Amino acid sequence: MRNGTEREAVSEQIISVARLRSGYGGGDILRDISFDLSAGEILAILGKNGMGKSTLLKTIMGFVKPKSGSIKLRGVDVTNAEPHWIARRSIAYTPQEFAIFRELTVEENLRLGVESDSLLKQRLGDVRDAFPRMTERMSQRAGTLSGGEQKMLLLCRAIVSRPDIMLIDEISEGLQPTMIERMAEILRTARSKGVAILLIEQNLNFALSIADRFAILKIGEIVESGRFEGRDTAGKLEKHLRI
Amino acid sequence: MTALFLDIVTTSAILFIVAAGLMIILGVMKLINFAHGAFLTVGGYSAYIVTDYGFSPWLTVPFAAFVGFVLGIAVERLVVRPLYSRPLDAILATWGLGIVITQIIVFAFGRGVQFAESPMSGTLEIFAVGYSAWRLTLVLVAVLLGVGLTALLYLTRFGLNARAVIMNEDLARGLGIDSVKVRVSTFGLGAALACGAGALITPLLSIDPNMGLPWLVNSFMLVLVSGVAIPGLALASLLLGGAQVVVSTFVSPILGGVTIVVFAAILLRIRPKGLFGG
Amino acid sequence: MADSYASSTARNRRRFWLVGLVGLIALTTVMIAPYFLDRYLVNVLIRALFLAVLAITVDLVWGFAGILTFGQSAFFGIGAYACALVATHYGFGPYWFFGAFLIGLAAAALTAWLVGVLSFYHGASPLYSSIITLALPIVLVQIIFAGGRFTGSSSGISGFPTYYWAVETWFVIAGVMLVVIGCFAWLFVRSDLGRILVAIRENEDRCAYLGIPVSRIKIALFTACGSIGAAAGFGYAAFTNVVAPELGGFLLGTESLIWVALGGRGTLIGPIFGAIGIDVTSSYLSGTLPFLWKFIVGVLFVIVIVLLPNGFASLVTGAWRKFGPKRRSADANDERASHSILLRPAPTVTRLGSNGEKPIIIEGLGCRYGSLSVLGDLSFEGRPGELLSIVGPNGAGKTTLMRCISNGSERTAGTVRIAGNEIAKRSPEKVVGLGVGRSFQNTSLFDSLTVGDCLRLSRYRIDGARLLRRTHHVALPKPALGILEATGLDKHLDQETRYLSHGQKRGLELAMVLATEPSVLLLDEPTAGLTKTERTAIGDVLLSLTNSYGLCVILIEHDLDFVRQISDRIVVLHEGRMVLDGSVEEVVSSDLVKSVYSGHAAEVA
């Protein structure tokens, strides 16, 4: 599916972050972050808590205004854009916390992922392929789903919008291994369709199983990055990530 | 007894209609619109204009609602938007706006009292008692309004967007919902409802530049007690409106005037989030 | 040291003399003005002067303390009606007059106290207190209406017995009241307690966590302002010889807000001139252009709230700052001289381990919100001189744990004992009194206060605060002094905190918490947003707090390297429960902890 010529053809940088600096109030959480991401590629951002991973996604989505640096999505500068405008540029964001509307039904949550309700009907197939059980729970209130099912709903909502870019924040947290494997399959399928995925993870195993490249965030800076090359990489990374 | 029952039901209906616009604004925008009383007055005068120019009294409410919508959009842009992060100041600014609107009305129409033709007059026989037909109609209007708002909120995409913004504005924005547009539309709708309500109550009382003022504080209290939910508002209107009628009838009309305010203050101390909130 | 005391008292005395001089000038103006102004204007001014006193009370409550109040007019009305009712129904004469005055003051004070107790409790929303102040004049007016012939109902009472003194005399009375109240208010807002009001307005929560009894202060202020408002209303009624329900109503209440907003909230002078200016102009224009004037005032009000929240006084001070450079620098030196704080070490209170009790013992602590259990069955203890770190993935309940320790009403199960004392359901300020100090994740301090002001108000619980004076020396415990020196803040005591860097704000916050002399220190992510050097610095500070000063420090942290370097013990939380409580080596080498943190990373390699 991916060979050298295809990779050259799809060399357009879907996400391009340069010298990004941002934070809340006086302090800086992110200092001098730069990276690129192409279509059909999964980049795993690793690092311990509090090092800026979530802030990175929030800055890209426009919830935190960068203090300096730039963000480009498909060549378009979105550094100071509003979140709702960015969200409509075929980008799906799954936050780590408060990611679904617990008071709304599964169906209503999914509807919010697409522009019009008729589109959802057409794309229900996507949901069924990803997670068949979700289609049985359409009129259930999202808050009554189990933790794992809520994460699945989150991913379904992202999938159903058929984005070109996905920003995923620790979606495997607290999930059973079988579900994690299912999610890995879904993300691999998305990648094969050309989606660029930025994956925030603390679960090194999960990241290893699907990501092409990695970058380790420490106190707001990327201290190490590269391609995943088998179990050696894993050993090298462990020392950065252990408690 | 029947008359008392009808008084309670109709008074509750009227309170519900008047407070509905304030509630939507508070729910979606988390703001108190203290120009609400002035909007009611604008609605009353819109009704007056319509009948004064010889049009059918049934057109007063739609016209008033239209005027309210336009006014609401303008007010949101100029006065309310800069104050999203300062809710207490928003109360003051909208109050000031209310003064400005009132003075414009005085300038245009004078201080005197006006009357608008009522779409429906006379009484209806109900439960062997003759009762004001218009008041009874307002009960129907209140029910339709409640049902209509609920439908808007739960059956339309706009309603879904609005509910998303109410629950978690950031998450809604992250899903592509332009929360500013939602706020503008909501304020327009709230203002339209307020003006419409003003037109609806003119057959019951006269029209003067300060007619909206007594309703402002009562609406405000009802909305807070309601916990910002449509069923909550209906319940609050029934409970507190009923209390007002009972006190007015059996104790004194003057104390009846403050019943809602006093009971609401006590209720909110016990349950700060209102009857349905939290 | 004797020097600093002497100079401090000297500075206060200088301020008193200055205020006295200004007051004297004002009084002289008041005495001679009636002979230069026409009679109508004098009449109008007398009423405006009484209303200006009302404006001062609104500025104190709203401009300085941040309590949006629609109802100060109710107290004005109570004072006015006290005058009219006693004179009409009971009697008139020097003793009656004075008695009526006292009755007015007492009734207003009682009402204000009740309103305060009802609406200023910890955790009350500001909206609720505004609602109550809104309801107050409405209810009062209805009571007046219901009073029938006794109160004159809607038409009011006129022509009741009063002192029909010459207009000049009344002018002097009103003017004296305004000048005296104004001078006292001026001294009050510049004093220690006045600074605390500003702190309450800017960040009420943090004040509570510094041990400041916020509710009590608000209630006391509200009660005092109620009485002052009543005094003004009494004078107004005695002069005009007419009382009507409008004097205590909602409209006058909102008008008073308009005067203060336009004049400049939190400036005292602004509201005084705002009230006088608007009221006098209204009197002249209400005959000719009634709605145009009201319209203009309304428009100005909206513009001011939206664009110029600090009123026209801010334009004046802004212009002064721009166009008076030379004079400013000279004044600035004087200002700094008169405001600069001297720091000195506080006599240490050896609370630490003095009675052999452990600084903190937590047993069976639980916290549920409805059906959601955030914390369950937590038990651990802290020892003196120990640095205990609490770690765990997001959502493990760490911040909730801090809240449950510092606020007695948060937890739903279990006990927390500080030096042997159970915190029960105590509010934060009382828990601070037991010896708990808490710092927050965000660095919101008090933007418009100086570093020195912040430090001084942190000492409230131990050193109190002066009502009319400003203390120029702050006694701080050694650890706090150490931090100030380390961050260089001791050279910037007159800097407003909004200009400090992030690291400096963290340092100041820590110094402020230490100033309350806690035995247990709770720190919520103290290294968030700090650079590597700043992290090392704060690590050293925390180590010295435990090693040299024997405090028990409990820290929530995500930076696990930091935690590993400085902790004595680590408690690991996961989904609200304790996974492990042990030494650094035990926790670092634990497989259980690894799996909690990195999902299945333990399975790799």
PDB file of N, CA and C in Angstrom, chain B residues 125-157:
ATOM      1  N   GLU B 125     -67.270  30.939  29.200  1.00  0.00           N
ATOM      2  CA  GLU B 125     -67.854  30.149  30.280  1.00  0.00           C
ATOM      3  C   GLU B 125     -66.995  28.929  30.492  1.00  0.00           C
ATOM      4  N   ILE B 126     -66.442  28.816  31.682  1.00  0.00           N
ATOM      5  CA  ILE B 126     -65.658  27.611  31.944  1.00  0.00           C
ATOM      6  C   ILE B 126     -65.929  27.172  33.371  1.00  0.00           C
ATOM      7  N   PHE B 127     -66.226  25.901  33.523  1.00  0.00           N
ATOM      8  CA  PHE B 127     -66.599  25.365  34.834  1.00  0.00           C
ATOM      9  C   PHE B 127     -67.666  26.251  35.490  1.00  0.00           C
ATOM     10  N   ALA B 128     -68.627  26.644  34.707  1.00  0.00           N
ATOM     11  CA  ALA B 128     -69.756  27.455  35.203  1.00  0.00           C
ATOM     12  C   ALA B 128     -69.324  28.799  35.752  1.00  0.00           C
ATOM     13  N   VAL B 129     -68.191  29.282  35.308  1.00  0.00           N
ATOM     14  CA  VAL B 129     -67.735  30.615  35.741  1.00  0.00           C
ATOM     15  C   VAL B 129     -67.352  31.408  34.504  1.00  0.00           C
ATOM     16  N   GLY B 130     -67.697  32.675  34.484  1.00  0.00           N
ATOM     17  CA  GLY B 130     -67.276  33.515  33.366  1.00  0.00           C
ATOM     18  C   GLY B 130     -65.856  34.002  33.631  1.00  0.00           C
ATOM     19  N   TYR B 131     -64.956  33.756  32.703  1.00  0.00           N
ATOM     20  CA  TYR B 131     -63.552  34.136  32.941  1.00  0.00           C
ATOM     21  C   TYR B 131     -62.998  34.802  31.697  1.00  0.00           C
ATOM     22  N   SER B 132     -62.050  35.693  31.879  1.00  0.00           N
ATOM     23  CA  SER B 132     -61.478  36.444  30.759  1.00  0.00           C
ATOM     24  C   SER B 132     -60.985  35.498  29.676  1.00  0.00           C
ATOM     25  N   ALA B 133     -61.493  35.708  28.466  1.00  0.00           N
ATOM     26  CA  ALA B 133     -61.130  34.817  27.360  1.00  0.00           C
ATOM     27  C   ALA B 133     -59.659  34.911  27.027  1.00  0.00           C
ATOM     28  N   TRP B 134     -59.143  36.123  27.079  1.00  0.00           N
ATOM     29  CA  TRP B 134     -57.750  36.299  26.700  1.00  0.00           C
ATOM     30  C   TRP B 134     -56.811  35.611  27.685  1.00  0.00           C
ATOM     31  N   ARG B 135     -57.124  35.708  28.952  1.00  0.00           N
ATOM     32  CA  ARG B 135     -56.289  35.036  29.950  1.00  0.00           C
ATOM     33  C   ARG B 135     -56.259  33.537  29.693  1.00  0.00           C
ATOM     34  N   LEU B 136     -57.441  32.989  29.349  1.00  0.00           N
ATOM     35  CA  LEU B 136     -57.487  31.557  29.073  1.00  0.00           C
ATOM     36  C   LEU B 136     -56.671  31.217  27.829  1.00  0.00           C
ATOM     37  N   THR B 137     -56.767  32.116  26.827  1.00  0.00           N
ATOM     38  CA  THR B 137     -55.960  31.897  25.628  1.00  0.00           C
ATOM     39  C   THR B 137     -54.480  31.848  25.972  1.00  0.00           C
ATOM     40  N   LEU B 138     -54.083  32.712  26.897  1.00  0.00           N
ATOM     41  CA  LEU B 138     -52.668  32.752  27.255  1.00  0.00           C
ATOM     42  C   LEU B 138     -52.199  31.435  27.859  1.00  0.00           C
ATOM     43  N   VAL B 139     -53.108  30.709  28.512  1.00  0.00           N
ATOM     44  CA  VAL B 139     -52.705  29.404  29.030  1.00  0.00           C
ATOM     45  C   VAL B 139     -52.320  28.500  27.863  1.00  0.00           C
ATOM     46  N   LEU B 140     -53.150  28.551  26.830  1.00  0.00           N
ATOM     47  CA  LEU B 140     -52.861  27.753  25.633  1.00  0.00           C
ATOM     48  C   LEU B 140     -51.535  28.191  25.016  1.00  0.00           C
ATOM     49  N   VAL B 141     -51.351  29.512  24.953  1.00  0.00           N
ATOM     50  CA  VAL B 141     -50.101  30.032  24.390  1.00  0.00           C
ATOM     51  C   VAL B 141     -48.906  29.535  25.181  1.00  0.00           C
ATOM     52  N   ALA B 142     -49.020  29.557  26.503  1.00  0.00           N
ATOM     53  CA  ALA B 142     -47.901  29.111  27.343  1.00  0.00           C
ATOM     54  C   ALA B 142     -47.573  27.653  27.057  1.00  0.00           C
ATOM     55  N   VAL B 143     -48.593  26.838  26.958  1.00  0.00           N
ATOM     56  CA  VAL B 143     -48.357  25.420  26.684  1.00  0.00           C
ATOM     57  C   VAL B 143     -47.674  25.249  25.335  1.00  0.00           C
ATOM     58  N   LEU B 144     -48.219  25.947  24.308  1.00  0.00           N
ATOM     59  CA  LEU B 144     -47.617  25.865  22.975  1.00  0.00           C
ATOM     60  C   LEU B 144     -46.168  26.336  23.005  1.00  0.00           C
ATOM     61  N   LEU B 145     -45.939  27.404  23.753  1.00  0.00           N
ATOM     62  CA  LEU B 145     -44.588  27.944  23.843  1.00  0.00           C
ATOM     63  C   LEU B 145     -43.648  26.923  24.465  1.00  0.00           C
ATOM     64  N   GLY B 146     -44.084  26.335  25.558  1.00  0.00           N
ATOM     65  CA  GLY B 146     -43.255  25.327  26.204  1.00  0.00           C
ATOM     66  C   GLY B 146     -42.952  24.160  25.268  1.00  0.00           C
ATOM     67  N   VAL B 147     -43.998  23.696  24.606  1.00  0.00           N
ATOM     68  CA  VAL B 147     -43.811  22.583  23.671  1.00  0.00           C
ATOM     69  C   VAL B 147     -42.901  22.998  22.520  1.00  0.00           C
ATOM     70  N   GLY B 148     -43.153  24.200  21.990  1.00  0.00           N
ATOM     71  CA  GLY B 148     -42.353  24.680  20.863  1.00  0.00           C
ATOM     72  C   GLY B 148     -40.885  24.819  21.212  1.00  0.00           C
ATOM     73  N   LEU B 149     -40.602  25.394  22.374  1.00  0.00           N
ATOM     74  CA  LEU B 149     -39.205  25.556  22.769  1.00  0.00           C
ATOM     75  C   LEU B 149     -38.545  24.197  22.974  1.00  0.00           C
ATOM     76  N   THR B 150     -39.289  23.284  23.593  1.00  0.00           N
ATOM     77  CA  THR B 150     -38.737  21.959  23.805  1.00  0.00           C
ATOM     78  C   THR B 150     -38.443  21.297  22.462  1.00  0.00           C
ATOM     79  N   ALA B 151     -39.360  21.458  21.524  1.00  0.00           N
ATOM     80  CA  ALA B 151     -39.128  20.884  20.195  1.00  0.00           C
ATOM     81  C   ALA B 151     -37.895  21.499  19.551  1.00  0.00           C
ATOM     82  N   LEU B 152     -37.801  22.799  19.636  1.00  0.00           N
ATOM     83  CA  LEU B 152     -36.643  23.491  19.060  1.00  0.00           C
ATOM     84  C   LEU B 152     -35.353  22.949  19.653  1.00  0.00           C
ATOM     85  N   LEU B 153     -35.386  22.754  20.961  1.00  0.00           N
ATOM     86  CA  LEU B 153     -34.174  22.354  21.660  1.00  0.00           C
ATOM     87  C   LEU B 153     -33.814  20.896  21.391  1.00  0.00           C
ATOM     88  N   TYR B 154     -34.821  20.039  21.252  1.00  0.00           N
ATOM     89  CA  TYR B 154     -34.525  18.615  21.179  1.00  0.00           C
ATOM     90  C   TYR B 154     -34.693  17.993  19.802  1.00  0.00           C
ATOM     91  N   LEU B 155     -35.354  18.701  18.887  1.00  0.00           N
ATOM     92  CA  LEU B 155     -35.593  18.088  17.588  1.00  0.00           C
ATOM     93  C   LEU B 155     -34.856  18.757  16.439  1.00  0.00           C
ATOM     94  N   THR B 156     -34.230  19.903  16.710  1.00  0.00           N
ATOM     95  CA  THR B 156     -33.546  20.570  15.597  1.00  0.00           C
ATOM     96  C   THR B 156     -32.046  20.535  15.792  1.00  0.00           C
ATOM     97  N   ARG B 157     -31.341  20.752  14.678  1.00  0.00           N
ATOM     98  CA  ARG B 157     -29.893  20.810  14.759  1.00  0.00           C
ATOM     99  C   ARG B 157     -29.452  22.015  15.570  1.00  0.00           C
TER     100      ARG B 157
END
